[in-house]
Each structure stands twice: as C-alpha cells, then as structure tokens.
Amino acid sequence: MKKLISLLALHSLFLSCAQVYPLNTYAEVPTNAYIKDLNNDLLPYEGDWKATWGNKIFFV
C-alpha cells in the first residue's frame, strides 16, 4: 500500500511540473516547453477565408 501511495505521489509530482506557456508570451520560453492557446487567441482565424486577386477567387 505504501508503494502505491508513493507511486501516485511521484506521478502527480511529475504532472504538476509541466511548463505550459500561452501563445502571447513575451518572456523567454525554455527549451522543450509547451506553448498552448490558453486565451483563445486563434479563434478569429478559424473558418473559411475568401480572397480575390484580379479575376481569380481563392478559398483557404
């Protein structure tokens, strides 16, 4: 039972040490850090985009 508790404590320690940074981080980000869209900064860019250039229409 003690081994199980110590294993769970060690597992939770490793999970809590993850370095997650938002996309708009202005600080220096360490190597192998995880950058995530925490503030939903990319929502305005989702969807279909239409562009016209000359006689051609582009959909992205």
PDB file of C-alpha atoms in Angstrom:
ATOM      1  CA  MET A   1       0.000   0.000   0.000  1.00  0.00           C
ATOM      2  CA  LYS A   2       2.872   2.368   0.791  1.00  0.00           C
ATOM      3  CA  LYS A   3       4.404   1.683  -2.607  1.00  0.00           C
ATOM      4  CA  LEU A   4       1.129   2.550  -4.325  1.00  0.00           C
ATOM      5  CA  ILE A   5       0.775   5.827  -2.435  1.00  0.00           C
ATOM      6  CA  SER A   6       4.382   6.798  -3.104  1.00  0.00           C
ATOM      7  CA  LEU A   7       3.971   5.913  -6.786  1.00  0.00           C
ATOM      8  CA  LEU A   8       0.839   8.067  -7.072  1.00  0.00           C
ATOM      9  CA  ALA A   9       2.564  10.950  -5.281  1.00  0.00           C
ATOM     10  CA  LEU A  10       5.556  10.704  -7.599  1.00  0.00           C
ATOM     11  CA  HIS A  11       3.281  10.581 -10.655  1.00  0.00           C
ATOM     12  CA  SER A  12       1.362  13.690  -9.574  1.00  0.00           C
ATOM     13  CA  LEU A  13       4.647  15.485  -8.898  1.00  0.00           C
ATOM     14  CA  PHE A  14       5.787  14.907 -12.477  1.00  0.00           C
ATOM     15  CA  LEU A  15       2.446  16.014 -13.902  1.00  0.00           C
ATOM     16  CA  SER A  16       2.426  19.239 -11.921  1.00  0.00           C
ATOM     17  CA  CYS A  17       5.901  20.227 -13.151  1.00  0.00           C
ATOM     18  CA  ALA A  18       4.857  20.733 -16.782  1.00  0.00           C
ATOM     19  CA  GLN A  19       5.715  24.138 -18.220  1.00  0.00           C
ATOM     20  CA  VAL A  20       2.805  25.484 -20.247  1.00  0.00           C
ATOM     21  CA  TYR A  21       3.018  28.988 -21.710  1.00  0.00           C
ATOM     22  CA  PRO A  22       0.343  30.983 -23.587  1.00  0.00           C
ATOM     23  CA  LEU A  23       0.866  31.941 -27.237  1.00  0.00           C
ATOM     24  CA  ASN A  24       1.434  35.615 -26.492  1.00  0.00           C
ATOM     25  CA  THR A  25       4.333  35.018 -24.088  1.00  0.00           C
ATOM     26  CA  TYR A  26       6.844  37.826 -24.133  1.00  0.00           C
ATOM     27  CA  ALA A  27       9.212  36.147 -21.675  1.00  0.00           C
ATOM     28  CA  GLU A  28      11.951  33.815 -22.778  1.00  0.00           C
ATOM     29  CA  VAL A  29      10.491  30.337 -23.190  1.00  0.00           C
ATOM     30  CA  PRO A  30      12.690  27.453 -22.015  1.00  0.00           C
ATOM     31  CA  THR A  31      13.644  24.615 -24.326  1.00  0.00           C
ATOM     32  CA  ASN A  32      11.022  21.842 -24.623  1.00  0.00           C
ATOM     33  CA  ALA A  33       8.300  23.976 -23.028  1.00  0.00           C
ATOM     34  CA  TYR A  34       4.711  23.512 -24.235  1.00  0.00           C
ATOM     35  CA  ILE A  35       3.112  26.581 -25.842  1.00  0.00           C
ATOM     36  CA  LYS A  36      -0.679  26.424 -25.877  1.00  0.00           C
ATOM     37  CA  ASP A  37      -3.510  28.733 -26.931  1.00  0.00           C
ATOM     38  CA  LEU A  38      -4.777  29.316 -23.373  1.00  0.00           C
ATOM     39  CA  ASN A  39      -6.565  32.600 -24.094  1.00  0.00           C
ATOM     40  CA  ASN A  40      -8.267  31.514 -27.364  1.00  0.00           C
ATOM     41  CA  ASP A  41      -6.188  33.941 -29.423  1.00  0.00           C
ATOM     42  CA  LEU A  42      -6.613  31.884 -32.601  1.00  0.00           C
ATOM     43  CA  LEU A  43     -10.431  31.851 -32.694  1.00  0.00           C
ATOM     44  CA  PRO A  44     -10.705  34.820 -35.109  1.00  0.00           C
ATOM     45  CA  TYR A  45      -8.602  32.906 -37.649  1.00  0.00           C
ATOM     46  CA  GLU A  46     -10.818  29.800 -37.780  1.00  0.00           C
ATOM     47  CA  GLY A  47     -13.240  29.250 -40.616  1.00  0.00           C
ATOM     48  CA  ASP A  48     -13.239  29.831 -44.372  1.00  0.00           C
ATOM     49  CA  TRP A  49     -11.332  32.735 -45.891  1.00  0.00           C
ATOM     50  CA  LYS A  50     -12.009  34.175 -49.337  1.00  0.00           C
ATOM     51  CA  ALA A  51      -9.641  36.359 -51.328  1.00  0.00           C
ATOM     52  CA  THR A  52      -9.995  37.939 -54.757  1.00  0.00           C
ATOM     53  CA  TRP A  53      -6.970  38.781 -56.865  1.00  0.00           C
ATOM     54  CA  GLY A  54      -7.706  40.001 -60.345  1.00  0.00           C
ATOM     55  CA  ASN A  55     -10.246  37.618 -61.892  1.00  0.00           C
ATOM     56  CA  LYS A  56      -9.364  34.746 -59.550  1.00  0.00           C
ATOM     57  CA  ILE A  57     -11.064  33.843 -56.286  1.00  0.00           C
ATOM     58  CA  PHE A  58      -9.101  31.925 -53.658  1.00  0.00           C
ATOM     59  CA  PHE A  59     -10.620  29.964 -50.778  1.00  0.00           C
ATOM     60  CA  VAL A  60      -8.467  28.983 -47.818  1.00  0.00           C
TER      61      VAL A  60
END
